[in-house]
Structures are given as structure tokens and as C-alpha cells.
XYZ file of N, CA and C in Angstrom:
423
model
N 113.752 98.976 93.719
C 114.440 98.220 94.729
C 115.626 99.021 95.337
N 115.817 100.232 94.871
C 116.961 101.036 95.388
C 116.698 101.499 96.806
N 115.559 101.293 97.338
C 115.227 101.802 98.732
C 115.736 100.808 99.758
N 116.207 99.664 99.406
C 116.672 98.707 100.402
C 117.879 99.222 101.266
N 118.849 99.789 100.579
C 120.114 100.151 101.252
C 119.859 101.239 102.362
N 119.203 102.264 102.096
C 118.922 103.203 103.211
C 118.091 102.598 104.337
N 117.150 101.712 103.984
C 116.371 100.994 105.002
C 117.248 100.121 105.912
N 118.131 99.354 105.272
C 119.087 98.527 105.995
C 119.952 99.374 106.897
N 120.411 100.457 106.408
C 121.336 101.330 107.190
C 120.620 101.862 108.450
N 119.322 101.976 108.391
C 118.530 102.512 109.543
C 117.599 101.478 110.130
N 118.011 100.210 110.033
C 117.253 99.131 110.693
C 115.805 99.094 110.336
N 115.532 99.421 109.029
C 114.160 99.334 108.553
C 113.242 100.499 108.915
N 113.797 101.544 109.453
C 112.924 102.706 109.878
C 112.200 103.197 108.641
N 110.845 103.326 108.833
C 110.029 103.682 107.657
C 110.466 105.009 106.984
N 110.946 105.960 107.746
C 111.384 107.215 107.156
C 112.567 107.061 106.194
N 113.331 106.011 106.331
C 114.502 105.799 105.531
C 114.108 105.140 104.208
N 112.878 104.664 104.120
C 112.346 104.056 102.882
C 111.844 105.060 101.908
N 111.187 104.550 100.918
C 110.570 105.475 99.899
C 109.468 106.324 100.511
N 109.440 107.599 100.182
C 108.327 108.454 100.711
C 106.958 107.846 100.331
N 106.064 107.900 101.212
C 104.737 107.404 100.992
C 104.090 107.998 99.730
N 104.367 109.252 99.500
C 103.836 109.942 98.307
C 104.330 109.329 97.047
N 105.635 108.969 97.001
C 106.188 108.334 95.757
C 105.631 106.959 95.571
N 105.468 106.180 96.602
C 104.878 104.876 96.543
C 103.435 105.007 96.011
N 102.694 105.979 96.516
C 101.277 106.118 96.097
C 101.242 106.515 94.589
N 102.119 107.385 94.161
C 102.108 107.786 92.744
C 102.393 106.577 91.851
N 103.390 105.763 92.161
C 103.652 104.607 91.389
C 102.613 103.563 91.475
N 102.028 103.410 92.627
C 100.950 102.415 92.800
C 99.737 102.815 91.964
N 99.379 104.040 91.980
C 98.184 104.562 91.182
C 98.532 104.478 89.684
N 99.757 104.753 89.293
C 100.115 104.671 87.880
C 99.970 103.243 87.400
N 100.510 102.297 88.195
C 100.414 100.918 87.843
C 98.962 100.371 87.792
N 98.173 100.751 88.785
C 96.786 100.391 88.854
C 95.984 100.964 87.761
N 96.288 102.220 87.340
C 95.582 102.927 86.301
C 95.921 102.194 84.950
N 97.148 101.771 84.777
C 97.486 101.107 83.509
C 96.668 99.837 83.384
N 96.517 99.073 84.469
C 95.695 97.872 84.414
C 94.258 98.216 84.150
N 93.683 99.197 84.763
C 92.296 99.571 84.534
C 92.095 100.088 83.128
N 93.110 100.827 82.600
C 92.995 101.294 81.227
C 93.044 100.159 80.245
N 93.851 99.172 80.518
C 93.881 97.961 79.681
C 92.533 97.340 79.632
N 91.800 97.276 80.774
C 90.441 96.745 80.764
C 89.519 97.633 79.929
N 89.701 98.972 80.113
C 88.913 99.874 79.304
C 89.085 99.716 77.769
N 90.357 99.485 77.393
C 90.633 99.286 75.980
C 90.001 98.028 75.518
N 90.058 96.955 76.348
C 89.392 95.666 75.958
C 87.896 95.933 75.769
N 87.313 96.711 76.643
C 85.888 97.018 76.547
C 85.542 97.752 75.236
N 86.443 98.664 74.825
C 86.248 99.344 73.570
C 86.303 98.418 72.372
N 87.101 97.304 72.557
C 87.219 96.400 71.387
C 86.307 95.145 71.582
N 85.235 95.363 72.342
C 84.166 94.360 72.536
C 84.742 93.056 73.121
N 85.674 93.054 74.017
C 86.058 91.828 74.689
C 84.919 91.380 75.585
N 84.924 90.132 75.949
C 83.878 89.635 76.892
C 83.840 90.444 78.132
N 82.660 90.588 78.677
C 82.430 91.370 79.830
C 83.329 90.909 81.016
N 83.359 89.652 81.246
C 84.122 89.092 82.409
C 85.630 89.443 82.263
N 86.127 89.455 81.072
C 87.556 89.698 80.818
C 87.910 91.140 81.145
N 87.211 92.044 80.470
C 87.558 93.491 80.674
C 87.230 93.940 82.118
N 86.141 93.448 82.692
C 85.761 93.869 84.026
C 86.763 93.340 85.058
N 87.264 92.121 84.777
C 88.307 91.550 85.649
C 89.547 92.465 85.678
N 89.924 92.922 84.473
C 91.110 93.778 84.399
C 90.846 95.126 85.109
N 89.728 95.686 85.015
C 89.393 96.930 85.623
C 89.455 96.735 87.200
N 88.822 95.631 87.683
C 88.906 95.371 89.101
C 90.315 95.116 89.560
N 91.103 94.426 88.752
C 92.496 94.148 89.140
C 93.360 95.400 89.123
N 92.877 96.501 88.553
C 93.549 97.821 88.684
C 93.592 98.177 90.170
N 92.535 97.958 90.896
C 92.518 98.285 92.326
C 93.469 97.334 93.030
N 93.483 96.025 92.671
C 94.348 95.086 93.315
C 95.814 95.477 93.067
N 96.138 95.991 91.919
C 97.492 96.373 91.543
C 97.949 97.458 92.510
N 97.065 98.453 92.837
C 97.444 99.557 93.737
C 97.706 98.970 95.150
N 96.808 98.147 95.662
C 97.003 97.612 97.006
C 98.208 96.656 97.035
N 98.404 95.909 96.019
C 99.597 94.971 95.996
C 100.860 95.741 95.914
N 100.914 96.824 95.182
C 102.085 97.687 95.128
C 102.495 98.174 96.567
N 101.520 98.730 97.237
C 101.709 99.207 98.587
C 102.121 98.056 99.534
N 101.346 96.983 99.474
C 101.634 95.932 100.472
C 103.028 95.251 100.203
N 103.514 95.225 99.006
C 104.810 94.740 98.704
C 105.875 95.616 99.287
N 105.764 96.892 99.097
C 106.729 97.852 99.649
C 106.688 97.740 101.143
N 105.462 97.709 101.753
C 105.309 97.667 103.234
C 105.863 96.368 103.756
N 105.658 95.269 103.064
C 106.178 93.993 103.534
C 107.735 93.964 103.542
N 108.324 94.645 102.614
C 109.794 94.813 102.531
C 110.286 95.535 103.776
N 109.622 96.613 104.093
C 110.012 97.444 105.277
C 109.791 96.618 106.526
N 108.706 95.906 106.636
C 108.456 95.086 107.808
C 109.517 94.016 107.950
N 109.930 93.409 106.825
C 110.986 92.373 106.809
C 112.286 92.959 107.347
N 112.635 94.165 106.889
C 113.913 94.814 107.295
C 113.778 95.216 108.787
N 112.580 95.372 109.307
C 112.401 95.601 110.727
C 112.322 94.338 111.547
N 112.485 93.238 110.904
C 112.383 91.919 111.532
C 111.061 91.712 112.223
N 110.005 92.182 111.576
C 108.640 92.031 112.125
C 107.927 90.934 111.355
N 108.518 89.736 111.374
C 107.976 88.603 110.611
C 106.647 88.148 111.127
N 106.415 88.282 112.455
C 105.144 87.897 113.009
C 103.958 88.700 112.434
N 104.203 89.933 112.253
C 103.211 90.869 111.625
C 102.928 90.360 110.167
N 104.008 90.164 109.431
C 103.824 89.643 108.068
C 103.093 88.286 108.005
N 103.412 87.437 108.901
C 102.788 86.151 108.997
C 101.246 86.290 109.212
N 100.921 87.116 110.185
C 99.506 87.279 110.500
C 98.773 87.917 109.338
N 99.445 88.889 108.669
C 98.796 89.520 107.495
C 98.596 88.421 106.389
N 99.544 87.582 106.186
C 99.426 86.540 105.187
C 98.280 85.545 105.525
N 98.224 85.189 106.767
C 97.182 84.193 107.158
C 95.822 84.821 107.000
N 95.651 86.086 107.457
C 94.453 86.788 107.297
C 94.031 86.940 105.764
N 95.001 87.308 104.991
C 94.769 87.462 103.557
C 94.343 86.208 102.879
N 95.030 85.104 103.185
C 94.674 83.806 102.627
C 93.295 83.338 103.058
N 93.016 83.512 104.316
C 91.708 83.196 104.866
C 90.592 83.972 104.213
N 90.734 85.270 104.130
C 89.749 86.209 103.555
C 89.589 85.786 102.039
N 90.713 85.623 101.369
C 90.604 85.294 99.973
C 89.904 83.961 99.698
N 90.199 82.988 100.554
C 89.606 81.706 100.468
C 88.084 81.684 100.653
N 87.632 82.434 101.677
C 86.193 82.549 101.964
C 85.530 83.339 100.840
N 86.179 84.497 100.417
C 85.602 85.252 99.379
C 85.530 84.503 98.044
N 86.552 83.737 97.736
C 86.561 82.946 96.492
C 85.371 81.912 96.567
N 85.219 81.262 97.702
C 84.159 80.295 97.871
C 82.829 80.971 97.619
N 82.586 82.152 98.228
C 81.247 82.801 98.178
C 81.028 83.417 96.796
N 82.013 84.092 96.252
C 81.873 84.819 95.060
C 81.894 83.977 93.755
N 82.680 82.863 93.817
C 82.812 81.989 92.665
C 81.907 80.810 92.778
N 81.422 80.475 93.989
C 80.527 79.385 94.192
C 79.102 79.834 94.065
N 78.526 80.088 95.202
C 77.067 80.499 95.217
C 76.775 81.670 94.358
N 77.631 82.709 94.302
C 77.348 83.951 93.539
C 77.694 83.682 92.058
N 78.512 82.708 91.720
C 78.807 82.342 90.347
C 79.343 83.569 89.506
N 80.308 84.299 90.132
C 80.897 85.461 89.461
C 82.212 85.120 88.725
N 82.626 83.918 88.705
C 83.847 83.413 87.984
C 85.042 84.382 88.174
N 85.657 84.807 87.102
C 86.851 85.592 87.154
C 86.621 86.916 87.838
N 85.463 87.533 87.654
C 85.172 88.821 88.310
C 85.126 88.529 89.866
N 84.545 87.470 90.293
C 84.511 87.114 91.735
C 85.895 86.906 92.268
N 86.739 86.210 91.462
C 88.135 86.018 91.948
C 88.841 87.342 92.078
N 88.699 88.211 91.114
C 89.323 89.480 91.188
C 88.814 90.314 92.405
N 87.532 90.212 92.665
C 87.018 90.925 93.884
C 87.624 90.307 95.147
N 87.737 89.012 95.236
C 88.323 88.330 96.380
C 89.750 88.809 96.576
N 90.497 88.899 95.468
C 91.878 89.341 95.502
C 91.944 90.769 96.021
N 91.077 91.637 95.550
C 91.087 93.057 96.003
C 90.736 93.121 97.502
N 89.763 92.360 97.935
C 89.379 92.348 99.325
C 90.558 91.886 100.235
N 91.097 90.776 99.891
C 92.264 90.229 100.729
C 93.443 91.205 100.712
N 93.772 91.730 99.516
C 94.920 92.608 99.471
C 94.696 93.957 100.187
N 93.427 94.397 100.233
C 93.111 95.616 100.922
C 93.334 95.443 102.390
N 92.922 94.283 102.904
C 93.163 93.994 104.326
C 94.677 93.937 104.620
N 95.424 93.336 103.778
C 96.907 93.266 103.985
C 97.519 94.700 103.955
N 97.051 95.512 103.008
C 97.506 96.862 102.852
C 97.216 97.690 104.098
N 96.044 97.645 104.572
C 95.637 98.390 105.787
C 96.390 97.934 106.962
N 96.486 96.595 107.111
C 97.220 96.011 108.254
C 98.653 96.521 108.244
N 99.350 96.407 107.136
C 100.751 96.827 107.054
C 100.876 98.361 107.265
N 99.984 99.105 106.642
C 100.057 100.577 106.862
C 99.964 100.913 108.372
N 98.973 100.289 109.040
C 98.825 100.597 110.460
C 100.016 100.109 111.258
N 100.583 98.974 110.918
C 101.785 98.483 111.610
C 102.939 99.405 111.435
N 103.036 100.044 110.309
C 104.186 100.940 110.059
C 104.011 102.395 110.428
N 102.825 102.878 110.325
C 102.601 104.311 110.537
C 101.743 104.691 111.686
N 101.020 103.804 112.346
C 100.141 104.174 113.430
C 100.829 104.819 114.607
N 101.988 104.282 114.947
C 102.746 104.843 116.091
C 104.200 105.144 115.692
N 104.305 105.736 114.563
C 105.606 105.984 114.007
C 106.373 107.068 114.741
N 107.569 106.793 115.042
C 108.523 107.814 115.651
C 109.375 108.359 114.584
N 109.486 109.658 114.407
C 110.335 110.195 113.338
C 111.798 109.672 113.437
N 112.440 109.565 112.283
C 113.791 109.036 112.214
C 114.755 109.832 113.091
N 114.556 111.125 113.154
C 115.467 111.974 113.906
C 115.370 111.638 115.422
N 114.182 111.190 115.869
C 113.978 110.921 117.326
C 114.324 109.466 117.620
N 114.466 108.649 116.600
C 114.752 107.227 116.834
C 116.131 106.967 117.288
């Protein structure tokens, strides 16, 4: 959370926030920890749905890490409409995916984890594009 002050000082300019590389390293580390936890469960003969859910949620951890940082930057840029549209899209996608994967496909927790990954991936890509697609360097801003 130490990245808030420089962002506030520069009106939320993305270059004043955490470097994308650092965010990626932390996101992958957190996601890997979740996936490894699932792997350990597998080694100790946990139920398939349990360990597989943890492995899948490793991917969700990565996307959630990014989307949380990106949402903070968007908030400091006062781009609430972008965040609102991302949230609506995410909830809609998650709802439809949950219905399909946990209903007709009967994938239970694994289906819920897949729905979470799908919805969060959309939010991550949306936020990334909103912040970086037409980025002007801080020096030029």
C-alpha cells in the first residue's frame, strides 16, 4: 500500500505507481503459492475437487492481484465509470459462468473457480487496457 502517496501526488498517473514488473512478480508469487498449496493437497490425497480448485485459484490470485492494483490506480485517477463497467462485466460473466459450469456442467467448486478466473481475467485485461493502451509518460504529462 506504500504506492498510494506517489500516485496521489501525481493525480494517479500510472508511472507514479508501482512498476508493472514488480506487480507481476508479486502477483505470480502469490498465485504460485496458491497453486503449490493445491499441489501439496494432491500429494496428500485430498479430494480432487479440493486440490484442483486451489490450483485453478492460483490463476485467479494472479489476476486479482493485478486488478486490485489497477483498480486503485483508476480510483486515484477518478475513473470510477471504468471501474463500474469492469465490475458489472465481471459480475455478469461470473454469474453466467457459474450458472453454466455449476449447473448443467455440474463442476461444483472447480466450476466456481473457473468462473472466478474468467471474470477476473476480463477485469484484469479491461483495467490494463484502460491504464496502458494510450499511456502518456509521466515526464510528458
